[in-house]
Amino acid sequence: MRIRRTASTSLTSLISLVLLYMLLIGLVLVFSNEILMDLTFSHSFSSVLVIVVGVLFPVALTVTIVLNIARLIRDKTTGRPGVRFKLRLLLFFFFIVMLSSVPQGILSINFIGSATNLWFSGRTGTALRSAQNIALQYYHEKTANLQDFAGSAVLRTLFQDLSRSPRRVWDGIRTIHPSIDSMQVFGPTGQDIYFVGQPATRLTYSQIQGNKPGEVVKDSTGALSFVRVIVAQPRQGSEQYLVVLSEVLPAGFDRGATEITKSLETFQQLDQMQSVFLVGVILFYGFFSLPLLLLSILVSFFLSDEIIRPIVQLEEATRRVADGDFSYRILSRRGDDLSLLVRSFNQMVSELERSRYKLLQTEKVAAWQEIAQQLAHEIKNPLTPIKLSAERILRKYQQLGSEEREEFGRILEVSVRAIVTEVDGLSNLLGEFRDFSRMPEPQPQPVNVAQAVQETVATYGSISGVTFHHEYLDPQLSAMADPSQLRQVLSNLFKNAIDAMNGTGEVFVRADLVKKGNSLYCRIQVQDTGPGIDPEFHDKVFNPYFTTKKHGTGLGLAIVERIVFDHRGQIWFETEQGLGTTFFIDLPTG
Amino acid sequence: MLLLCAAVRSPAMSLEARTDPGPDGVTLDVRTDAPPAQAVLRTLDSGMRAEIIFTIQVYRHPEGLIRLLGDRLVQEIRITREARWDAFGEQYVVSSSLGPEVRTRSIDEFVRRFFGISNFVLPWSFLRADGNQGGSPSYMMVRLQVRPMKLVSALAILSFLHMEQEISSAWARIPIPDGVNTNGANADGAAGN
């Protein structure tokens, strides 16, 4: 069993969240003008954006954090290793984040509060109102003077010369009211008859059509502002001249008045919304800082997971190995900080597994060797006297006369020959036992695999009904093995295959170079087309004395396994009912 | 002349709309019989601005199975107006996103100009922007939103904390009358005041 890492998934999710947040903040910045101008009436993309960043995103993050906290509580309840460490890490991260953000937030809000109090103090308001009042007073004084002059008897007297000499009228006006900057006279039909003074104040007749005589109107052309009044001067009958007297306002008056009005508006709004403003500043701060705070908590969850995961995995793996599961391995990403530790652990477990296997195998072989020796000894000893006695009886019988022999012989000869045959069989069997128990140490040397296969196949060439396929063996491929023992391995496997196929079928032999870890192996495969091995016998195939054949000794595959093991190799098989069996042997390369 | 009226009651304002089809388009008049004039005038007197937004949406009944998805929004137009008191000129000033600035010293005229739309022409090309010249009947939805105190730019972000001061009417549904000129008008945009 192998542990699959889930950290990469978490990392991907976290990076996606951070990227999403960055994208949203980027969009907020792009649309900041629209957002700052109007939020409630716009119903536009910017409003949706603000809702997503300000509400949905923090809600999603909060839900994720709550789920993580629930998982942490569950882990703590179940006593999962590393929880206390994780909890401490989380609290530490949280403390650090709060330590940096809370004072900054409080200071920022206090600073903004103090600054607005300072900038928009009552004194500022009084100053702005006073400035506006002064400007208004000045303006009203100007308009009132102009209006009074327009209705004065002096002006009416001056206008008596208007048709004869407008210039003289203008000179008189300037003498009495020097602040008047221009005079324009329109005829009864609206024709522009005369103009004198500041050129920028010159108007068209359509511009004054809506104004009543005597009414002071403020006007502007470009950067110049002026007040003007229309005076109607009767001519003949119902006809009249319209005289426009204009007085230019000081440069910048209009702009200054507008600025004062706007500043006063801002001041009054801020004054009215001072309490709301502070709440707004807090919300504004929270708008950016809350998602970051939540993200940092989420990051702390992820980091603590990252840190304790290998520890938890090691703990679990150690427990599994202690329980006897030597197949357990920990997977780690390439380049992971803890991959070296994980690799060392996995190597240690592999070594343990190998040593344990070797120990078991050695114990097994030793036990069977002892049994075999004992068995051979116990059976061999009585066999010789039995055989000698049978042969002696046979000889005595042969010395008898023909009549005696005829009667007794029919039974005796058959029986004695049977005894001798069986004793020979037993003797051969015991010989194999002895060979098994006294198998010599292998003397490995580079052996050409193709050649060894060919030689072994040749000894089975006379068996009709069985076809060997070994044409595609690499002639250069060699294994580090004892030549005679390798041939015995191949011979046993071929014999096993022929027996499995009841003497009819095909045997496929192939050999390849494979890499396992940092080592190269020669992998030999022997495949038959027999009925396959019954699943109930799978774990007994290599046991000594286990056989499904009527006359088998059950030592063939046990010897193969022993030889392969002695060569620091590995053997296993794959089988499928009705299709056949393939034996795999990995031997060190030559 | 075809005269169509629609009135919708809302907790704050009643909205009355009138349409009049002509060769160039549909002339729209919208007014409210209970405008929050006092609140707006108070704001203007204290030197601040007020804002009003008229939203006009044009809907069409789709044909076929797609009508199960509901009526389709074909066009939308928003008319934003801003009012202020000009202390120097001693007059109310109404500036609009469409049309020229209006100055008046009369409160009644100011209320009429600020809270209502009159002779606002919606060209046929605007109303039939989807190209459905003679299709199923369509209608308009009109709404009015008043912000008695328009916040300055620096404080506009706080408008959501000040929403209790905003007054909205309910949507008024106004059928679009059959056009005199069903071939569509030449006018390219809306006009009126």
Coordinates of N, CA, C and O in Angstrom, one line a residue, chain A residues 166-276:
Chain A
P166 N -22.6 108.9 -28.3 CA -22.4 107.9 -27.3 C -21.1 107.9 -26.6 O -21.0 107.6 -25.4
R167 N -20.1 108.4 -27.3 CA -18.8 108.5 -26.6 C -18.8 109.5 -25.4 O -18.2 109.2 -24.4
R168 N -19.6 110.6 -25.6 CA -19.7 111.5 -24.5 C -20.4 110.9 -23.3 O -20.1 111.1 -22.2
V169 N -21.4 110.1 -23.7 CA -22.2 109.4 -22.6 C -21.2 108.5 -21.8 O -21.2 108.4 -20.6
W170 N -20.4 107.7 -22.6 CA -19.5 106.8 -22.0 C -18.5 107.5 -21.1 O -18.2 107.1 -20.0
D171 N -18.0 108.6 -21.6 CA -17.0 109.4 -20.8 C -17.7 109.9 -19.5 O -17.1 109.8 -18.4
G172 N -18.9 110.3 -19.6 CA -19.7 110.7 -18.4 C -19.9 109.6 -17.4 O -19.7 109.7 -16.2
I173 N -20.2 108.4 -18.0 CA -20.4 107.2 -17.1 C -19.1 106.9 -16.4 O -19.1 106.6 -15.2
R174 N -18.0 106.9 -17.1 CA -16.7 106.5 -16.5 C -16.3 107.5 -15.5 O -15.7 107.2 -14.5
T175 N -16.7 108.8 -15.7 CA -16.4 109.8 -14.7 C -17.1 109.6 -13.4 O -16.6 109.7 -12.3
I176 N -18.4 109.2 -13.5 CA -19.2 109.1 -12.3 C -19.0 107.7 -11.7 O -19.0 107.5 -10.5
H177 N -18.9 106.7 -12.6 CA -18.8 105.2 -12.1 C -17.6 104.6 -12.8 O -17.8 103.8 -13.8
P178 N -16.4 104.8 -12.3 CA -15.3 104.3 -13.1 C -15.1 102.8 -13.1 O -14.4 102.3 -13.9
S179 N -15.9 102.1 -12.2 CA -15.7 100.6 -12.2 C -16.5 100.0 -13.4 O -16.3 98.8 -13.6
I180 N -17.3 100.7 -14.1 CA -18.0 100.2 -15.2 C -17.0 100.0 -16.4 O -16.3 101.0 -16.7
D181 N -17.0 98.8 -17.0 CA -15.9 98.5 -17.9 C -16.4 98.6 -19.4 O -15.5 98.6 -20.2
S182 N -17.7 98.5 -19.6 CA -18.1 98.6 -21.0 C -19.5 99.1 -21.1 O -20.3 99.0 -20.2
M183 N -19.8 99.6 -22.3 CA -21.1 100.0 -22.6 C -21.4 99.6 -24.1 O -20.6 99.7 -25.0
Q184 N -22.6 99.0 -24.2 CA -23.0 98.5 -25.5 C -24.4 99.0 -25.8 O -25.3 98.9 -24.9
V185 N -24.7 99.5 -27.0 CA -26.0 100.0 -27.3 C -26.6 99.2 -28.4 O -25.9 99.0 -29.5
F186 N -27.8 98.7 -28.2 CA -28.6 98.0 -29.3 C -29.7 98.9 -29.7 O -30.4 99.5 -28.9
G187 N -29.9 98.9 -31.0 CA -31.0 99.7 -31.6 C -32.4 99.1 -31.3 O -32.5 98.0 -30.8
P188 N -33.4 99.7 -31.8 CA -34.8 99.2 -31.6 C -35.0 97.8 -32.2 O -35.8 97.0 -31.7
T189 N -34.3 97.5 -33.2 CA -34.5 96.2 -33.9 C -33.4 95.2 -33.5 O -33.3 94.2 -34.1
G190 N -32.6 95.6 -32.5 CA -31.6 94.7 -32.0 C -30.3 94.8 -32.6 O -29.4 94.0 -32.3
Q191 N -30.1 95.8 -33.5 CA -28.8 96.0 -34.1 C -27.8 96.5 -33.1 O -28.2 97.4 -32.3
D192 N -26.6 96.0 -33.3 CA -25.5 96.4 -32.4 C -25.0 97.8 -32.9 O -24.3 97.9 -33.9
I193 N -25.4 98.9 -32.2 CA -25.1 100.2 -32.7 C -23.7 100.7 -32.2 O -22.9 101.3 -33.0
Y194 N -23.4 100.5 -31.0 CA -22.2 101.0 -30.4 C -21.7 100.2 -29.3 O -22.4 99.6 -28.5
F195 N -20.4 100.1 -29.2 CA -19.7 99.3 -28.1 C -18.5 100.0 -27.8 O -17.7 100.5 -28.6
V196 N -18.2 100.2 -26.5 CA -17.0 100.8 -26.0 C -16.6 100.1 -24.7 O -17.4 99.7 -23.9
G197 N -15.3 99.9 -24.5 CA -14.8 99.3 -23.2 C -14.2 97.9 -23.4 O -13.7 97.6 -24.5
Q198 N -14.3 97.1 -22.4 CA -13.6 95.7 -22.4 C -14.3 94.9 -23.5 O -15.5 94.5 -23.4
P199 N -13.5 94.5 -24.5 CA -14.1 93.8 -25.6 C -14.7 92.4 -25.2 O -15.7 92.0 -25.9
A200 N -14.2 91.8 -24.2 CA -14.7 90.4 -23.8 C -16.1 90.5 -23.3 O -16.8 89.5 -23.3
T201 N -16.6 91.7 -23.0 CA -18.0 91.8 -22.5 C -19.0 92.0 -23.6 O -20.2 92.2 -23.3
R202 N -18.6 92.1 -24.8 CA -19.5 92.4 -25.9 C -20.4 91.2 -26.1 O -20.0 90.1 -26.2
L203 N -21.7 91.5 -26.3 CA -22.7 90.5 -26.4 C -23.4 90.6 -27.7 O -23.4 91.6 -28.4
T204 N -24.2 89.5 -28.0 CA -25.1 89.6 -29.1 C -26.5 89.9 -28.6 O -26.8 89.7 -27.4
Y205 N -27.4 90.3 -29.4 CA -28.7 90.7 -29.0 C -29.4 89.5 -28.4 O -30.2 89.6 -27.4
S206 N -29.2 88.3 -29.0 CA -29.9 87.1 -28.5 C -29.5 86.8 -27.1 O -30.3 86.2 -26.3
Q207 N -28.3 87.2 -26.7 CA -27.9 86.9 -25.3 C -28.6 87.7 -24.3 O -28.7 87.3 -23.1
I208 N -29.1 88.8 -24.6 CA -29.8 89.6 -23.6 C -31.3 89.6 -23.7 O -32.0 90.2 -23.0
Q209 N -31.8 88.8 -24.7 CA -33.2 88.8 -25.0 C -34.1 88.4 -23.8 O -35.1 88.9 -23.5
G210 N -33.5 87.4 -23.0 CA -34.3 86.9 -21.9 C -34.3 87.8 -20.6 O -34.9 87.5 -19.6
N211 N -33.5 88.8 -20.6 CA -33.3 89.7 -19.4 C -34.2 90.9 -19.5 O -34.5 91.5 -20.5
K212 N -34.6 91.2 -18.2 CA -35.5 92.4 -18.1 C -34.6 93.6 -17.9 O -33.6 93.5 -17.2
P213 N -35.0 94.8 -18.3 CA -34.3 96.0 -18.0 C -34.2 96.3 -16.5 O -35.2 96.0 -15.8
G214 N -33.1 96.6 -16.0 CA -32.9 96.9 -14.6 C -32.5 95.7 -13.8 O -32.0 95.8 -12.7
E215 N -32.5 94.5 -14.4 CA -32.1 93.3 -13.7 C -30.6 93.0 -13.9 O -30.2 93.1 -15.1
V216 N -29.9 92.8 -12.8 CA -28.5 92.5 -12.9 C -28.3 91.0 -13.2 O -28.8 90.2 -12.4
V217 N -27.5 90.8 -14.2 CA -27.2 89.4 -14.5 C -25.7 89.1 -14.5 O -25.0 90.0 -15.0
K218 N -25.4 88.0 -14.0 CA -23.9 87.6 -14.0 C -23.7 86.8 -15.3 O -24.5 85.9 -15.6
D219 N -22.6 87.1 -15.9 CA -22.3 86.4 -17.2 C -20.8 86.1 -17.2 O -20.1 86.6 -16.4
S220 N -20.4 85.3 -18.1 CA -19.0 85.0 -18.3 C -18.7 84.6 -19.7 O -19.5 84.0 -20.4
T221 N -17.5 85.0 -20.1 CA -17.0 84.6 -21.4 C -15.6 84.2 -21.2 O -14.7 84.9 -20.7
G222 N -15.4 82.9 -21.4 CA -14.0 82.3 -21.1 C -13.7 82.4 -19.7 O -14.5 82.0 -18.8
A223 N -12.5 83.0 -19.4 CA -12.1 83.1 -18.0 C -12.6 84.3 -17.3 O -12.5 84.5 -16.1
L224 N -13.3 85.2 -18.1 CA -13.7 86.5 -17.6 C -15.2 86.5 -17.1 O -16.1 86.0 -17.9
S225 N -15.4 86.9 -15.9 CA -16.8 87.0 -15.4 C -17.2 88.5 -15.2 O -16.3 89.3 -14.9
F226 N -18.4 88.7 -15.5 CA -18.9 90.1 -15.3 C -20.3 90.2 -15.0 O -21.1 89.2 -15.2
V227 N -20.7 91.3 -14.4 CA -22.2 91.5 -14.1 C -22.6 92.6 -15.1 O -21.8 93.5 -15.5
R228 N -23.8 92.5 -15.5 CA -24.3 93.5 -16.5 C -25.8 93.8 -16.2 O -26.5 93.1 -15.5
V229 N -26.1 95.0 -16.6 CA -27.5 95.5 -16.4 C -27.9 96.1 -17.7 O -27.1 96.7 -18.5
I230 N -29.2 96.0 -18.0 CA -29.8 96.6 -19.3 C -30.6 97.8 -18.9 O -31.4 97.8 -18.0
V231 N -30.3 98.8 -19.6 CA -31.1 100.1 -19.3 C -31.8 100.4 -20.6 O -31.2 100.5 -21.7
A232 N -33.1 100.6 -20.5 CA -33.9 100.9 -21.7 C -34.0 102.5 -21.8 O -34.4 103.1 -20.9
Q233 N -33.6 103.0 -23.0 CA -33.6 104.4 -23.2 C -34.6 104.7 -24.3 O -34.5 104.4 -25.5
P234 N -35.8 105.4 -23.9 CA -36.8 105.7 -24.9 C -36.2 106.6 -26.0 O -35.4 107.4 -25.7
R235 N -36.7 106.3 -27.3 CA -36.2 107.1 -28.4 C -37.4 107.9 -28.9 O -37.7 109.0 -28.4
Q236 N -38.1 107.4 -29.9 CA -39.2 108.1 -30.5 C -40.4 107.1 -30.4 O -40.3 105.9 -30.8
G237 N -41.5 107.5 -30.0 CA -42.7 106.7 -29.9 C -42.4 105.5 -29.0 O -42.0 105.7 -27.8
S238 N -42.7 104.3 -29.5 CA -42.5 103.1 -28.6 C -41.1 102.6 -28.8 O -40.7 101.6 -28.1
E239 N -40.3 103.2 -29.7 CA -38.9 102.7 -29.9 C -38.0 103.0 -28.7 O -38.2 104.1 -28.1
Q240 N -37.1 102.2 -28.5 CA -36.1 102.4 -27.4 C -34.8 101.8 -27.7 O -34.7 100.8 -28.4
Y241 N -33.7 102.4 -27.2 CA -32.4 101.8 -27.2 C -32.3 100.9 -26.0 O -32.9 101.2 -25.0
L242 N -31.5 99.9 -26.2 CA -31.2 99.0 -25.0 C -29.7 99.2 -24.8 O -28.8 98.9 -25.6
V243 N -29.3 99.8 -23.6 CA -27.9 100.0 -23.3 C -27.5 99.0 -22.2 O -28.2 98.8 -21.2
V244 N -26.4 98.3 -22.5 CA -25.9 97.2 -21.6 C -24.7 97.8 -20.9 O -23.7 98.1 -21.6
L245 N -24.7 97.9 -19.6 CA -23.5 98.4 -18.9 C -22.9 97.1 -18.2 O -23.7 96.4 -17.5
S246 N -21.7 96.9 -18.4 CA -21.0 95.7 -17.8 C -19.9 96.1 -16.9 O -19.2 97.1 -17.1
E247 N -19.8 95.3 -15.8 CA -18.7 95.6 -14.9 C -18.0 94.2 -14.6 O -18.5 93.2 -14.2
V248 N -16.7 94.2 -15.0 CA -15.9 93.0 -14.9 C -15.6 92.7 -13.4 O -15.2 93.6 -12.7
L249 N -15.8 91.4 -13.1 CA -15.4 90.9 -11.8 C -13.9 90.7 -11.7 O -13.3 90.4 -12.8
P250 N -13.3 90.7 -10.5 CA -11.9 90.5 -10.5 C -11.5 89.1 -11.1 O -12.3 88.2 -11.0
A251 N -10.3 89.1 -11.6 CA -9.9 87.8 -12.2 C -9.8 86.7 -11.2 O -9.4 86.9 -10.0
G252 N -10.4 85.6 -11.5 CA -10.4 84.4 -10.6 C -11.5 84.5 -9.6 O -11.6 83.5 -8.8
F253 N -12.3 85.5 -9.6 CA -13.4 85.6 -8.7 C -14.4 84.4 -8.8 O -14.8 83.7 -7.9
D254 N -14.7 84.2 -10.1 CA -15.7 83.1 -10.3 C -15.1 81.7 -9.9 O -15.8 80.9 -9.2
R255 N -13.9 81.5 -10.3 CA -13.2 80.2 -9.9 C -13.1 80.1 -8.4 O -13.4 79.0 -7.8
G256 N -12.7 81.2 -7.8 CA -12.5 81.2 -6.3 C -13.8 80.9 -5.7 O -13.9 80.1 -4.7
A257 N -14.9 81.6 -6.2 CA -16.2 81.4 -5.5 C -16.7 80.0 -5.7 O -17.2 79.4 -4.8
T258 N -16.4 79.4 -6.9 CA -16.8 78.0 -7.1 C -16.0 77.1 -6.2 O -16.6 76.1 -5.6
E259 N -14.8 77.3 -6.0 CA -13.9 76.5 -5.1 C -14.4 76.6 -3.7 O -14.5 75.6 -3.0
I260 N -14.7 77.8 -3.3 CA -15.2 78.0 -1.9 C -16.5 77.2 -1.7 O -16.8 76.5 -0.7
T261 N -17.4 77.3 -2.7 CA -18.7 76.7 -2.6 C -18.5 75.1 -2.5 O -19.2 74.5 -1.7
K262 N -17.6 74.6 -3.3 CA -17.4 73.2 -3.3 C -16.8 72.7 -2.0 O -17.1 71.7 -1.5
S263 N -15.8 73.5 -1.5 CA -15.1 73.1 -0.3 C -16.1 73.2 0.9 O -16.1 72.3 1.7
L264 N -17.0 74.2 0.8 CA -18.0 74.2 1.8 C -19.0 73.1 1.8 O -19.4 72.5 2.8
E265 N -19.3 72.7 0.6 CA -20.2 71.5 0.4 C -19.5 70.3 0.9 O -20.1 69.5 1.7
T266 N -18.2 70.1 0.6 CA -17.5 68.9 1.1 C -17.5 69.0 2.7 O -17.7 68.0 3.3
F267 N -17.2 70.2 3.2 CA -17.0 70.3 4.6 C -18.4 70.0 5.3 O -18.4 69.2 6.3
Q268 N -19.5 70.5 4.7 CA -20.8 70.3 5.4 C -21.1 68.8 5.3 O -21.7 68.3 6.3
Q269 N -20.8 68.2 4.2 CA -21.2 66.7 4.1 C -20.3 65.9 5.1 O -20.9 65.0 5.8
L270 N -19.1 66.3 5.2 CA -18.2 65.5 6.1 C -18.7 65.8 7.6 O -18.7 64.9 8.4
D271 N -19.1 67.0 7.8 CA -19.5 67.4 9.1 C -20.8 66.5 9.5 O -20.9 66.0 10.6
Q272 N -21.6 66.4 8.5 CA -22.9 65.6 8.7 C -22.6 64.1 8.8 O -23.3 63.4 9.5
M273 N -21.6 63.7 8.1 CA -21.3 62.2 8.1 C -20.0 61.8 8.8 O -19.5 60.8 8.5
Q274 N -19.7 62.6 9.8 CA -18.4 62.3 10.5 C -18.4 60.9 11.1 O -17.4 60.2 11.0
S275 N -19.5 60.6 11.7 CA -19.5 59.2 12.4 C -19.6 58.1 11.3 O -18.9 57.1 11.5
V276 N -20.3 58.4 10.3 CA -20.4 57.4 9.2 C -19.1 57.3 8.5 O -18.7 56.2 8.1

